[in-house]
Coordinates of C-alpha atoms in Angstrom, one line a residue:
M1 CA 48.8 51.4 74.8
Q2 CA 48.4 51.1 71.0
V3 CA 51.6 50.5 69.1
V4 CA 51.7 52.5 65.8
S5 CA 53.7 50.8 63.0
P6 CA 56.0 53.1 61.1
L7 CA 54.8 54.1 57.6
P8 CA 56.7 52.7 54.6
Q9 CA 59.1 55.1 52.9
L10 CA 56.9 55.8 49.9
Y11 CA 53.6 55.8 51.8
Y12 CA 52.6 59.1 50.2
L13 CA 53.0 57.7 46.7
A14 CA 50.9 54.6 47.6
N15 CA 48.2 57.0 48.9
F16 CA 48.2 59.1 45.7
L17 CA 48.0 56.0 43.5
E18 CA 45.0 54.9 45.6
L19 CA 43.4 58.3 45.0
L20 CA 43.9 58.0 41.2
E21 CA 42.5 54.4 41.3
G22 CA 39.4 55.7 43.1
V23 CA 38.8 58.4 40.6
Q24 CA 39.2 56.0 37.7
Q25 CA 36.9 53.4 39.1
Q26 CA 34.1 55.9 39.7
Y27 CA 34.5 58.5 36.9
S28 CA 36.6 57.0 34.0
E29 CA 33.7 57.3 31.5
I30 CA 33.1 61.0 32.2
L31 CA 36.7 62.2 32.6
P32 CA 37.7 64.8 30.0
K33 CA 40.6 63.7 27.9
P34 CA 43.3 65.9 29.6
Y35 CA 42.6 64.2 33.0
G36 CA 42.7 60.7 31.6
Q37 CA 45.9 61.6 29.8
F38 CA 47.5 63.0 33.0
I39 CA 46.7 59.8 34.9
H40 CA 48.2 57.7 32.0
R41 CA 51.3 59.8 31.8
F42 CA 51.8 59.7 35.6
Q43 CA 51.5 55.9 35.6
R44 CA 54.3 55.7 33.0
L45 CA 56.8 57.6 35.2
S46 CA 59.4 55.9 37.3
P47 CA 58.5 55.5 41.0
N48 CA 61.0 58.2 41.9
A49 CA 59.5 60.7 39.5
Q50 CA 56.0 59.8 40.7
A51 CA 57.0 60.2 44.4
L52 CA 58.7 63.6 43.7
L53 CA 55.6 65.0 42.1
V54 CA 53.4 63.9 45.0
R55 CA 55.9 65.5 47.4
L56 CA 55.7 68.8 45.5
L57 CA 51.9 68.6 45.3
S58 CA 51.8 68.3 49.0
R59 CA 53.8 71.5 49.6
K60 CA 52.7 75.1 49.6
G61 CA 53.4 77.2 46.6
N62 CA 54.3 76.4 43.0
Y63 CA 57.9 77.5 42.8
F64 CA 60.8 75.6 44.4
R65 CA 64.6 75.8 44.5
L66 CA 65.9 72.5 43.3
A67 CA 68.9 72.7 45.7
K68 CA 66.5 73.0 48.7
L69 CA 64.4 69.9 47.8
N70 CA 65.6 67.2 50.2
Y71 CA 63.9 63.8 50.1
P72 CA 66.5 61.2 51.2
E73 CA 64.3 58.2 50.2
L74 CA 64.4 59.5 46.6
G75 CA 68.2 60.0 46.3
E76 CA 69.4 62.2 43.4
L77 CA 66.5 64.3 42.1
A78 CA 67.8 65.8 38.8
T79 CA 66.7 62.8 36.7
A80 CA 63.2 62.7 38.3
V81 CA 62.8 66.5 37.7
E82 CA 63.8 66.0 34.0
A83 CA 61.2 63.2 33.6
L84 CA 58.5 65.4 35.1
A85 CA 59.5 68.3 32.9
A86 CA 59.3 66.1 29.8
E87 CA 55.7 65.3 30.8
Q88 CA 55.0 69.0 31.4
M89 CA 54.1 68.3 35.0
V90 CA 56.9 70.7 36.1
A91 CA 59.0 73.3 34.3
L92 CA 62.7 74.1 34.8
Q93 CA 63.9 77.7 34.8
P94 CA 60.4 79.1 34.2
P95 CA 59.5 82.8 34.0
V96 CA 58.6 83.8 37.6
A97 CA 56.5 86.8 38.6
A98 CA 58.2 89.2 41.0
D99 CA 55.9 88.4 44.0
E100 CA 56.7 84.7 43.5
W101 CA 60.4 85.3 44.0
L102 CA 60.2 86.7 47.4
P103 CA 59.5 83.6 49.6
L104 CA 62.1 81.5 47.7
F105 CA 65.0 83.0 49.6
T106 CA 65.6 84.0 53.2
K107 CA 66.2 87.6 54.3
K108 CA 69.9 86.8 54.8
E109 CA 70.1 85.4 51.2
W110 CA 68.3 88.4 49.7
L111 CA 70.6 90.8 51.5
A112 CA 73.6 88.9 50.1
K113 CA 72.2 89.2 46.6
I114 CA 71.5 92.9 47.0
T115 CA 74.9 93.5 48.4
A116 CA 76.5 91.6 45.5
G117 CA 74.7 94.0 43.1
L118 CA 72.5 91.3 41.6
V119 CA 69.3 93.4 42.1
P120 CA 69.8 96.5 39.9
G121 CA 68.9 99.8 41.5
L122 CA 68.6 98.5 45.1
Q123 CA 70.9 99.2 48.0
A124 CA 71.0 96.8 51.0
D125 CA 69.7 98.2 54.3
L126 CA 70.8 96.0 57.3
G127 CA 68.1 97.6 59.4
W128 CA 65.3 96.4 57.1
K129 CA 62.4 94.4 58.5
R130 CA 61.4 91.5 56.3
T131 CA 58.2 93.3 55.2
E132 CA 60.2 96.4 54.3
M133 CA 62.8 94.5 52.3
D134 CA 60.0 92.6 50.5
S135 CA 58.3 95.9 49.5
A136 CA 61.6 97.2 48.1
L137 CA 62.3 94.0 46.3
Q138 CA 58.9 93.8 44.8
T139 CA 59.4 97.2 43.1
A140 CA 63.0 96.3 41.9
L141 CA 62.1 92.8 40.7
T142 CA 59.2 94.1 38.7
E143 CA 61.7 96.0 36.5
L144 CA 63.6 92.8 35.6
S145 CA 63.0 90.7 32.5
P146 CA 62.3 86.9 33.1
D147 CA 65.9 86.1 31.9
Q148 CA 67.4 88.7 34.3
A149 CA 65.3 87.3 37.2
L150 CA 66.5 83.8 36.5
E151 CA 70.2 85.0 36.5
L152 CA 69.4 86.5 39.8
A153 CA 68.5 83.1 41.3
Q154 CA 72.0 81.6 40.4
E155 CA 70.5 78.1 40.8
P156 CA 67.8 75.9 39.1
I157 CA 64.2 76.8 39.8
V158 CA 61.3 74.3 39.5
E159 CA 57.7 75.3 38.8
L160 CA 55.0 72.9 39.7
R161 CA 52.4 72.8 36.9
A162 CA 50.2 69.8 37.9
Q163 CA 48.5 71.7 40.8
P164 CA 45.3 72.6 38.9
L165 CA 44.8 69.0 37.8
F166 CA 45.4 67.8 41.3
A167 CA 42.7 70.2 42.6
W168 CA 40.2 68.6 40.2
L169 CA 41.3 65.1 41.2
K170 CA 40.8 65.9 44.9
L171 CA 37.4 67.3 44.2
L172 CA 36.4 64.1 42.4
Y173 CA 37.8 61.9 45.1
F174 CA 36.8 63.7 48.3
G175 CA 33.8 65.7 46.9
N176 CA 35.2 68.9 48.4
A177 CA 38.3 71.2 48.4
R178 CA 38.9 70.8 52.1
Q179 CA 40.3 67.2 52.5
D180 CA 43.7 66.1 51.3
L181 CA 46.2 63.2 51.4
S182 CA 46.6 63.5 55.2
E183 CA 43.4 61.4 55.5
F184 CA 45.3 58.4 54.2
V185 CA 48.0 58.9 56.7
L186 CA 45.6 58.9 59.7
R187 CA 44.1 55.7 58.4
D188 CA 47.5 54.1 57.8
L189 CA 48.6 54.9 61.3
A190 CA 45.3 53.4 62.6
L191 CA 44.3 56.7 64.1
S192 CA 41.1 56.8 62.2
Q193 CA 38.6 54.0 61.4
F194 CA 35.7 54.2 59.0
E195 CA 32.7 52.1 58.1
P196 CA 33.4 49.8 55.1
Y197 CA 30.5 51.2 53.0
A198 CA 30.1 50.6 49.3
I199 CA 32.0 53.0 46.9
N200 CA 31.2 52.5 43.2
R201 CA 29.7 54.3 40.2
Q202 CA 26.2 53.8 41.8
T203 CA 27.1 55.7 45.0
R204 CA 29.4 58.2 43.5
L205 CA 28.8 61.9 44.2
F206 CA 28.9 63.4 40.7
A207 CA 26.6 62.2 38.0
D208 CA 28.3 64.0 35.1
W209 CA 31.1 66.4 34.3
A210 CA 28.9 69.4 34.2
Q211 CA 28.1 68.8 37.9
V212 CA 31.8 68.5 38.7
S213 CA 32.5 71.8 36.9
D214 CA 29.8 73.6 38.8
H215 CA 31.3 72.5 42.1
M216 CA 34.7 73.5 41.1
A217 CA 33.4 76.9 39.9
V218 CA 32.0 77.5 43.4
V219 CA 35.3 76.5 45.0
E220 CA 37.2 79.0 42.8
L221 CA 34.6 81.7 43.3
A222 CA 34.8 81.2 47.1
D223 CA 38.6 81.7 46.9
R224 CA 38.1 84.8 44.8
W225 CA 35.5 86.0 47.4
Q226 CA 38.2 85.7 50.1
N227 CA 40.5 87.9 48.0
T228 CA 38.0 90.5 46.8
A229 CA 38.2 94.0 48.3
G230 CA 35.6 94.2 50.9
D231 CA 34.4 97.7 50.0
D232 CA 34.2 97.3 46.3
I233 CA 30.5 97.1 45.6
E234 CA 30.8 96.6 41.9
A235 CA 33.3 93.8 42.3
L236 CA 31.1 92.1 44.8
V237 CA 28.0 92.3 42.6
A238 CA 30.1 91.0 39.6
L239 CA 31.3 88.1 41.6
A240 CA 27.8 87.2 42.7
E241 CA 26.6 87.2 39.1
Q242 CA 29.1 84.4 38.4
V243 CA 27.7 82.0 41.1
P244 CA 26.0 79.1 39.3
T245 CA 22.3 78.5 39.5
P246 CA 21.9 74.7 40.0
T247 CA 19.2 73.4 37.7
G248 CA 20.4 69.9 36.9
E249 CA 18.5 66.6 37.6
P250 CA 18.7 65.0 40.0
Q251 CA 18.7 67.9 42.3
D252 CA 22.2 68.6 43.8
A253 CA 21.5 69.8 47.3
R254 CA 25.2 70.1 48.2
L255 CA 25.8 72.4 45.3
E256 CA 22.7 74.5 46.1
R257 CA 23.9 74.9 49.6
K258 CA 27.4 75.9 48.6
C259 CA 26.0 78.5 46.1
G260 CA 23.6 79.7 48.6
Q261 CA 26.2 80.2 51.3
L262 CA 28.4 82.1 49.0
L263 CA 25.6 84.3 47.9
C264 CA 24.7 85.0 51.5
D265 CA 28.3 85.9 52.4
I266 CA 28.5 88.4 49.5
A267 CA 25.0 89.8 50.2
R268 CA 25.8 90.3 53.8
Q269 CA 28.9 92.3 52.9
L270 CA 26.8 94.4 50.5
E271 CA 24.3 95.0 53.3
R272 CA 27.1 96.2 55.6
L273 CA 28.2 98.6 52.8
G274 CA 24.7 100.0 52.6
A275 CA 24.0 98.5 49.1
L276 CA 20.6 97.3 50.4
S277 CA 18.8 96.7 47.1
Q278 CA 21.7 94.7 45.7
A279 CA 22.0 92.7 49.0
Q280 CA 18.2 92.0 49.0
R281 CA 18.3 90.8 45.4
L282 CA 21.0 88.3 46.3
F283 CA 19.4 87.1 49.4
A284 CA 16.2 86.5 47.5
K285 CA 18.1 84.1 45.1
T286 CA 18.8 81.5 47.8
G287 CA 16.9 79.6 50.4
E288 CA 20.0 79.3 52.6
L289 CA 20.0 80.6 56.1
P290 CA 19.8 83.4 57.1
A291 CA 18.6 84.8 53.7
R292 CA 15.0 85.4 54.6
E293 CA 15.9 86.9 58.0
R294 CA 18.3 89.4 56.3
Q295 CA 15.6 90.3 53.7
A296 CA 13.2 91.1 56.5
R297 CA 15.7 93.3 58.2
I298 CA 16.5 95.1 54.9
L299 CA 12.9 95.6 54.1
V300 CA 12.4 97.5 57.5
S301 CA 15.6 99.5 56.8
R302 CA 14.2 100.5 53.4
G303 CA 11.0 101.7 55.0
L304 CA 8.9 98.7 53.9
P305 CA 7.8 97.1 57.3
E306 CA 4.5 95.7 55.9
Q307 CA 6.4 93.6 53.4
A308 CA 8.7 92.5 56.2
I309 CA 5.7 91.2 58.2
I310 CA 4.4 89.3 55.1
L311 CA 7.8 87.7 54.8
C312 CA 7.9 86.8 58.5
R313 CA 4.5 85.2 58.1
A314 CA 5.8 83.0 55.3
M315 CA 8.8 82.0 57.6
T316 CA 6.5 81.0 60.4
E317 CA 4.2 79.0 58.1
S318 CA 7.2 77.1 56.5
P319 CA 10.3 77.6 58.6
A320 CA 13.7 76.5 57.2
S321 CA 15.0 76.1 60.8
D322 CA 14.2 76.6 64.4
D323 CA 16.3 79.8 64.3
E324 CA 14.3 81.2 61.4
F325 CA 10.9 80.4 63.1
E326 CA 11.8 82.1 66.3
F327 CA 13.4 85.1 64.6
A328 CA 10.2 85.6 62.5
H329 CA 7.9 85.6 65.5
A330 CA 10.1 88.0 67.6
F331 CA 11.0 90.4 64.7
A332 CA 7.4 90.6 63.4
Y333 CA 6.1 91.3 66.9
R334 CA 8.6 94.2 67.3
V335 CA 7.8 95.6 63.8
A336 CA 4.0 95.3 64.2
K337 CA 4.0 97.2 67.5
K338 CA 5.1 100.3 65.5
L339 CA 2.4 100.0 62.9
P340 CA -1.1 101.4 63.5
L341 CA -3.0 98.6 61.7
A342 CA -0.7 95.6 62.2
Y343 CA -1.0 93.0 64.8
W344 CA 1.3 90.1 65.8
P345 CA 0.9 88.0 68.9
K346 CA 3.7 88.3 71.5
P347 CA 6.0 85.3 71.3
T348 CA 5.9 82.9 74.2
V349 CA 9.0 81.4 75.8
Y350 CA 8.7 78.1 77.7
Q351 CA 9.8 78.3 81.3
P352 CA 11.0 74.9 82.4
P353 CA 10.7 73.6 86.0
T354 CA 13.6 75.2 87.8
E355 CA 15.2 74.6 91.2
H356 CA 17.9 76.5 93.1
W357 CA 20.4 74.5 95.0
R358 CA 23.2 75.6 97.3
C359 CA 26.1 73.2 97.1
P360 CA 29.6 72.9 98.5
K361 CA 32.3 73.8 95.9
E362 CA 34.4 70.6 95.8
P363 CA 36.7 69.1 93.2
G364 CA 35.1 66.2 91.3
E365 CA 35.8 63.6 88.7
W366 CA 34.5 65.8 85.8
G367 CA 37.3 68.4 85.8
A368 CA 36.0 72.0 85.4
R369 CA 32.4 70.9 85.4
L370 CA 32.0 71.6 89.2
P371 CA 28.3 72.5 89.1
E372 CA 27.3 69.4 87.2
W373 CA 29.4 67.3 89.6
A374 CA 27.8 68.8 92.6
V375 CA 24.3 68.1 91.4
A376 CA 25.2 64.6 90.3
K377 CA 26.8 63.8 93.7
K378 CA 23.7 65.0 95.5
L379 CA 21.4 63.0 93.3
S380 CA 23.5 59.8 93.6
A381 CA 22.1 59.3 97.0
S382 CA 18.8 58.2 95.4
G383 CA 19.8 56.8 92.1
R384 CA 22.5 57.0 89.4
C385 CA 23.5 60.2 87.5
F386 CA 25.7 60.6 84.5
Y387 CA 27.1 63.6 82.6
V388 CA 26.0 63.0 79.0
E389 CA 25.2 66.4 77.4
N390 CA 24.6 65.5 73.7
H391 CA 26.6 62.3 73.6
L392 CA 24.1 59.7 75.0
F393 CA 21.1 60.5 72.8
L394 CA 23.2 61.1 69.6
T395 CA 25.1 57.8 70.2
V396 CA 21.9 55.8 70.6
F397 CA 20.4 57.6 67.6
A398 CA 23.4 56.7 65.5
L399 CA 23.4 53.0 66.7
V400 CA 19.7 52.6 65.9
Y401 CA 19.9 54.3 62.5
W402 CA 23.4 53.0 61.5
P403 CA 22.1 51.1 58.4
V404 CA 20.3 54.2 57.3
F405 CA 23.3 56.4 57.7
F406 CA 25.5 54.0 55.6
A407 CA 23.0 52.8 53.1
P408 CA 24.4 52.6 49.5
V409 CA 22.5 55.5 48.0
A410 CA 23.6 57.5 44.9
G411 CA 25.7 60.5 45.9
A412 CA 26.2 59.3 49.5
F413 CA 29.8 58.0 49.5
S414 CA 32.7 58.8 47.2
H415 CA 35.8 58.0 49.3
P416 CA 36.6 55.7 52.3
F417 CA 37.2 58.6 54.8
Q418 CA 33.6 59.7 55.5
S419 CA 32.1 60.0 58.9
Q420 CA 28.7 60.7 57.4
P421 CA 27.1 60.5 54.0
H422 CA 27.4 63.5 51.8
D423 CA 23.7 64.3 51.9
L424 CA 23.1 63.8 55.6
Y425 CA 21.7 67.3 56.2
S426 CA 19.7 67.5 53.0
Q427 CA 15.9 67.8 53.4
D428 CA 15.2 64.6 51.4
F429 CA 17.8 62.4 53.3
L430 CA 15.1 60.0 54.7
K431 CA 13.0 60.2 51.5
R432 CA 15.9 58.8 49.6
R433 CA 16.2 55.8 51.9
P434 CA 12.6 54.6 52.4
D435 CA 13.2 50.8 52.5
V436 CA 16.1 50.7 54.9
L437 CA 14.4 53.4 57.1
A438 CA 11.2 51.3 57.3
K439 CA 13.1 48.2 58.1
T440 CA 15.2 49.9 60.7
E441 CA 12.3 51.5 62.5
A442 CA 10.2 48.2 62.4
W443 CA 13.1 46.5 64.1
A444 CA 13.9 49.3 66.6
F445 CA 10.3 50.0 67.7
S446 CA 8.9 46.4 67.6
A447 CA 8.3 46.3 71.3
G448 CA 5.6 48.9 71.1
P449 CA 5.3 52.4 72.7
D450 CA 5.7 51.2 76.3
G451 CA 8.4 48.7 75.5
H452 CA 12.1 49.1 75.1
L453 CA 14.6 49.4 72.2
P454 CA 16.3 46.0 71.4
L455 CA 19.1 46.2 74.0
P456 CA 21.0 43.0 73.1
C457 CA 21.3 44.1 69.4
L458 CA 22.3 47.6 70.4
L459 CA 24.9 46.3 72.8
Q460 CA 26.3 44.1 70.0
R461 CA 26.3 47.1 67.6
L462 CA 28.1 49.2 70.2
E463 CA 30.8 46.6 70.5
Q464 CA 31.1 46.2 66.7
K465 CA 31.1 49.8 65.8
N466 CA 33.0 51.3 68.7
G467 CA 35.8 53.5 67.4
I468 CA 34.4 53.9 63.9
N469 CA 34.2 57.5 62.9
H470 CA 30.6 58.8 62.9
S471 CA 30.0 62.6 62.9
L472 CA 27.3 62.2 65.7
V473 CA 29.2 60.0 68.1
F474 CA 31.9 60.5 70.7
W475 CA 32.5 56.9 71.7
P476 CA 34.3 57.3 75.1
A477 CA 31.1 59.0 76.5
V478 CA 28.9 55.9 76.3
D479 CA 29.7 52.4 77.6
E480 CA 27.6 49.3 78.0
A481 CA 26.5 50.2 81.5
L482 CA 25.1 53.6 80.5
L483 CA 23.6 52.3 77.4
T484 CA 21.8 49.5 79.3
L485 CA 20.4 51.9 81.9
A486 CA 19.2 54.3 79.2
I487 CA 17.5 51.5 77.2
E488 CA 15.9 49.9 80.3
N489 CA 14.6 53.2 81.7
I490 CA 13.4 55.1 78.6
S491 CA 10.4 53.8 76.7
V492 CA 10.2 53.3 72.9
K493 CA 7.6 56.2 72.8
D494 CA 10.1 58.6 74.3
W495 CA 13.0 57.4 72.2
R496 CA 11.0 57.7 69.0
A497 CA 9.8 61.2 69.9
I498 CA 13.5 62.2 70.5
F499 CA 14.6 60.6 67.2
D500 CA 11.8 62.2 65.2
Y501 CA 12.7 65.6 66.7
L502 CA 16.4 65.1 65.8
W503 CA 15.5 64.2 62.2
G504 CA 13.4 67.4 62.0
D505 CA 16.5 69.6 61.9
L506 CA 19.5 67.4 62.6
R507 CA 22.2 70.1 61.9
A508 CA 20.7 72.4 64.6
R509 CA 19.3 69.9 67.1
R510 CA 22.4 67.8 67.5
K511 CA 23.4 70.2 70.2
G512 CA 21.7 71.7 73.3
L513 CA 20.7 68.5 75.1
P514 CA 20.8 68.6 78.9
D515 CA 24.0 68.0 80.9
L516 CA 22.8 65.2 83.1
I517 CA 20.7 62.1 82.9
Y518 CA 19.4 60.8 86.3
F519 CA 18.1 57.3 86.8
P520 CA 16.1 57.3 90.1
S521 CA 16.2 54.0 92.1
A522 CA 12.5 53.7 91.6
G523 CA 13.0 53.6 87.8
G524 CA 12.6 55.9 84.9
A525 CA 14.9 58.7 83.8
E526 CA 15.0 62.5 84.1
L527 CA 17.1 65.0 82.1
I528 CA 18.7 67.8 84.0
E529 CA 20.3 71.0 82.7
V530 CA 22.7 72.5 85.3
K531 CA 23.6 76.2 85.4
G532 CA 26.4 77.5 87.6
P533 CA 26.6 81.0 89.0
G534 CA 26.1 83.6 86.2
D535 CA 25.2 81.0 83.6
K536 CA 22.0 81.2 81.6
L537 CA 20.0 78.9 79.4
Q538 CA 21.0 79.2 75.7
T539 CA 18.4 79.3 72.9
H540 CA 19.1 75.7 71.7
Q541 CA 18.9 74.4 75.2
R542 CA 15.5 76.1 75.7
R543 CA 14.2 74.4 72.5
W544 CA 15.1 71.0 73.8
L545 CA 13.5 71.6 77.2
A546 CA 10.3 72.9 75.4
F547 CA 10.3 69.7 73.3
F548 CA 10.6 67.6 76.5
H549 CA 7.6 69.4 77.9
Q550 CA 5.5 68.8 74.8
A551 CA 6.6 65.1 74.7
G552 CA 6.0 64.5 78.4
I553 CA 9.6 63.6 79.1
A554 CA 10.8 64.4 82.7
H555 CA 13.2 67.3 82.8
R556 CA 14.2 70.3 85.0
V557 CA 16.8 73.0 85.4
V558 CA 19.0 73.2 88.5
N559 CA 20.7 76.5 89.2
V560 CA 23.7 76.0 91.5
A561 CA 25.0 78.6 94.0
W562 CA 28.1 77.8 96.0
Q563 CA 27.8 77.6 99.8

């Protein structure tokens, strides 16, 4: 059992200082003056004042009761608060909006204030629910001047004013608005391990401040989208018009994706509201999924089926994903059937080899996966069978291409807590790493099509990398024995076909692989998808089975019925 060492008292301050150092090392020459000044002013503060600010930045809200701030490791807080106020990082006794007052006090405390006559024009009602009391308070507090509201508090109030700058610093460090200082804690507790890839100005995510500003604009617009009235068409259109149009060089695929996703979300809501022309215009501005699918559906709804078929043809000729390709074929076929002069061939669906087994329903070693266990137990009489689902092939894929995933490429890594490069799912991921890709594949496939992947090197890499966070890998699912069997029984030709298929649409194809891998005593390997009573093949599973058919890789489906 792993023993976790306790964190030092001011661990959170050390982590924040590390974040600041990372931002300075990567971006000091492009930081606008206010950001550099903030860092300099923060570094001048006493450790207690620094630590208090980090504590406040880690809490929800911007307003706090000084009397309720309790951090024993910091001792008396008044001096630290005054130091922060002198640097304008907090404000003491600030004007507070009515709705900001409500969460500062408990229901019991508010009732006491109302009963004491501190809220003019409001009588206490002991039968109030909290929501009812808040509604009444909202109205009453709106009538108060800021000075009257502060008198109502009867104690010092602190406003945090560094939050906007902190949001920018997190964006610079993490590259997104999602991660926070908890990442450092998981690392410090040894609960997360990461590859020691290079982080410097050459690999940083943002090339210039304009790029940073565009990313923050999308973050803020996404927040506004969440708070925009869902039935206000004019507000939705106005919001969409503010979404940036990425035009910088080099191309920022992550920004394009964020902008495209936001436009798709807004356009989808407009479509639901019946604003079809506005929705179609927004969908046409982005290549994000499912923009072209929605455009085709809207064209049919607007009585333009011929244009929908033309768009579907473009999707089949240059699909953005497997989903889009299959949608275009199926949708165009349905639309064409209703048109006198249009023709579209009926889509074909691959039917994999399928067997029907009757098995005893017995508890097994795989928990709730009783059908898979029943099939594996039966097959074990003539070979070895493992439950692998997506884990085996993705782990081998990650081990083989490990140097490619963690190559020091511009925009790939900006902080030490990444389980994948920032651009993993961009269309030009491999094109941006030609040398390391060529070297990796020359090493991995050196034995020729009928040979095997380099087992000793992969076993060594499995041992070295085991436990390191990788977005494609679940380490407990693959051990040396399973890896050895897989490498010894699957040819380079088949591995390479699987790897190439994964690279074709990694985001979508990382799921859907068969449940079991079976190694017959006579040699070789077979992939088996197991379906219990009432279970059916999913679309992404069918795609993998169709690929195995095209690649000549042994596979089947086993439908289990209980005896």
